[in-house]
XYZ file of C-alpha atoms in Angstrom:
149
model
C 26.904 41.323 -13.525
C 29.911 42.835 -16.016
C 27.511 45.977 -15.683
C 27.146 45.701 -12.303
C 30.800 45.692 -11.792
C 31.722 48.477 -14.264
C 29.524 50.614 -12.700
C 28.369 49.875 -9.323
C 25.688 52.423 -8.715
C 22.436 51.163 -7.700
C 19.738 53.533 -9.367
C 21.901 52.897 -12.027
C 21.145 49.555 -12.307
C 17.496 48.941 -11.252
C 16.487 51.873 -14.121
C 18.864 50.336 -16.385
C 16.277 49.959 -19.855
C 14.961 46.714 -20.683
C 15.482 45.179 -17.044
C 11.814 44.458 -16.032
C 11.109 43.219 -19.322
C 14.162 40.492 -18.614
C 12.878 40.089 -15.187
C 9.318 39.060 -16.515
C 10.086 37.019 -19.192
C 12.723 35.286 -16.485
C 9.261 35.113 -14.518
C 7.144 33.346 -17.282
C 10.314 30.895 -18.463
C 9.792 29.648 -14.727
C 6.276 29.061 -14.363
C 6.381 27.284 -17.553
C 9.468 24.840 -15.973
C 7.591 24.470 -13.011
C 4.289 23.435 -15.101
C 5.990 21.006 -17.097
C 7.581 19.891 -13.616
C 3.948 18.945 -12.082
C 2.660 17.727 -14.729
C 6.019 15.382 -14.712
C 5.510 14.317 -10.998
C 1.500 13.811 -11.478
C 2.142 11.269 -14.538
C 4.458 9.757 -12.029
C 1.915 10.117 -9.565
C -0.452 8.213 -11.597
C 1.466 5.113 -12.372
C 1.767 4.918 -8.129
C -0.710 6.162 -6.283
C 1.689 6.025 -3.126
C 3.977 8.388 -4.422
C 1.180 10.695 -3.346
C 2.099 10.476 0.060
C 5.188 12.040 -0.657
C 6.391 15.553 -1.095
C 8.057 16.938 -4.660
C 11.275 17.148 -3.275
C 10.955 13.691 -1.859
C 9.816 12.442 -5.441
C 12.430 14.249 -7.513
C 14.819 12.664 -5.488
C 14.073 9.225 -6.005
C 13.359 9.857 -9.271
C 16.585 11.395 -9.797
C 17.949 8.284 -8.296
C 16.193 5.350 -10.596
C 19.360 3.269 -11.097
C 19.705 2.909 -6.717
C 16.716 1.312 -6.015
C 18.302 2.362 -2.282
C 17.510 5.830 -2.709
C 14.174 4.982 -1.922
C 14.407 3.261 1.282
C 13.886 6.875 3.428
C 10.438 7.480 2.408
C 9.355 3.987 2.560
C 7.571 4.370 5.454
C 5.568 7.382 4.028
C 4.656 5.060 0.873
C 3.680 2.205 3.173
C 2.710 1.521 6.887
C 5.248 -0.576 8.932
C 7.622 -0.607 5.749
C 10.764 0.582 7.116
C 13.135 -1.036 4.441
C 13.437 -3.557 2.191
C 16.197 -6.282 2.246
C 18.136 -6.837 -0.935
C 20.803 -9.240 -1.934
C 24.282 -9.581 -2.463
C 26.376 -9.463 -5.596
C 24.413 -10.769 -8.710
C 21.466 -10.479 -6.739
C 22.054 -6.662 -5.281
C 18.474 -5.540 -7.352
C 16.543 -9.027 -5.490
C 14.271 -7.600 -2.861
C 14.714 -10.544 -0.479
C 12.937 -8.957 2.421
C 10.172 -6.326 4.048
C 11.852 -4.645 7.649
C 9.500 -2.979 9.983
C 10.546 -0.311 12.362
C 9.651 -2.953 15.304
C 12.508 -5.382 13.292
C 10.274 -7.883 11.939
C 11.489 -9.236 8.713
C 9.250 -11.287 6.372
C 11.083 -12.838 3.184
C 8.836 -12.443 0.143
C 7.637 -15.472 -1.396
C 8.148 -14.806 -4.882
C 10.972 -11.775 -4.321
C 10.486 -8.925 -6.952
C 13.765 -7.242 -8.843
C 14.198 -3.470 -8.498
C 14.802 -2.843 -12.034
C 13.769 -0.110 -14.508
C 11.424 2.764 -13.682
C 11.038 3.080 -10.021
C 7.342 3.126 -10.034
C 6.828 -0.069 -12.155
C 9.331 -2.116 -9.589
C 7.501 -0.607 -6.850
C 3.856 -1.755 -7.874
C 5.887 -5.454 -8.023
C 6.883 -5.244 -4.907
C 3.705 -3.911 -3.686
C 2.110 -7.117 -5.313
C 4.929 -9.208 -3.665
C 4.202 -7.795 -0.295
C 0.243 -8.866 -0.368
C 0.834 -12.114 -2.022
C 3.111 -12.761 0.653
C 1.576 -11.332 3.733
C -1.860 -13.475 1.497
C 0.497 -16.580 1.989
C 1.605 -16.472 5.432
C -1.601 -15.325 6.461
C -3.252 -18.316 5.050
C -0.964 -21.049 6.318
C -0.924 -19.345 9.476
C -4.856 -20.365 9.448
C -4.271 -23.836 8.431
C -1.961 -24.720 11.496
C -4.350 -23.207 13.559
C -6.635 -25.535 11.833
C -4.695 -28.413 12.450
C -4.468 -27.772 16.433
C-alpha cells in the first residue's frame, strides 16, 4: 500500500515484479488454512453427528463460543426436531440444563438434568442422552397410568 501511495499509477502497480508470485503464494497459504479448517469442523463433526445439520459458519460460531453454552440455542432446532431451547438455571446452577422448549411452548424438565460444561459437543451428546432417557421415562409412566385406568 506505501507503494501504492507513493506512486499511484495503476500499470505501475499490477506489472510491479514479483506481484503474482505474492499473489499465488497468498493463494496456496489460504487453501492450506481452509484445509486445516475442514478438517477442524469434520473432527468436530465426528464427535456429533448433528453438527452436520449445520452450516460452517453456524459451527465456527458455536465453537467460537464454548464457554456460553447459550450461543448454541439458535441452531437448536437445526440439531434437533421440536428443540427450540433449552432451559438453564440460575446462579450456581446457570450451566444446569433444567429444561427442553419446543416452538409450540411445551417444556419437559429432564429427569436427570445434564451440565453444559467443557467442549460443546461432549455436553451436547449428554444432553442428547438426557433428552431420550427422559422422553424414555415419561413415555413409560405415561403407559402405566393408562394401564391403571
Amino acid at each position: 500500500l506505501r507503494k501504492c501511495n507513493a506512486s499511484p499509477n495503476v500499470i505501475e502497480q499490477v506489472t510491479a515484479p514479483k506481484l503474482l508470485d505474492t499473489f499465488v503464494d497468498a493463494n496456496k497459504q489460504l487453501d492450506e488454512i481452509q484445509k486445516s479448517l475442514e478438517d477442524y469442523l469434520e473432527t468436530k463433526r465426528s464427535a456429533f453427528a448433528r453438527f452436520y445439520f449445520l452450516s460452517n459458519d453456524e459451527l465456527l460460531e458455536i465453537l467460537s463460543q464454548t464457554r456460553d453454552p447459550h450461543a448454541v440455542q439458535p441452531h437448536l432446532m437445526k440439531c434437533f426436531d421440536a428443540v427450540k431451547k433449552l432451559t438453564f438455571g440460575d446462579g450456581d446452577d446457570a450451566h444446569v440444563m433444567t429444561a427442553l422448549n419446543s416452538a409450540e411452548g411445551e417444556v419437559v424438565p429432564f429427569s436427570s438434568p445434564p451440565i453444559a460444561e467443557g467442549a460443546v459437543e461432549h455436553w451436547l451428546l449428554a444432553m442428547q442422552d438426557a433428552m431420550v432417557s427422559t422422553l424414555h421415562e415419561s413415555s413409560r409412566a405415561c403407559v402405566e397410568a393408562l394401564q391403571s385406568m
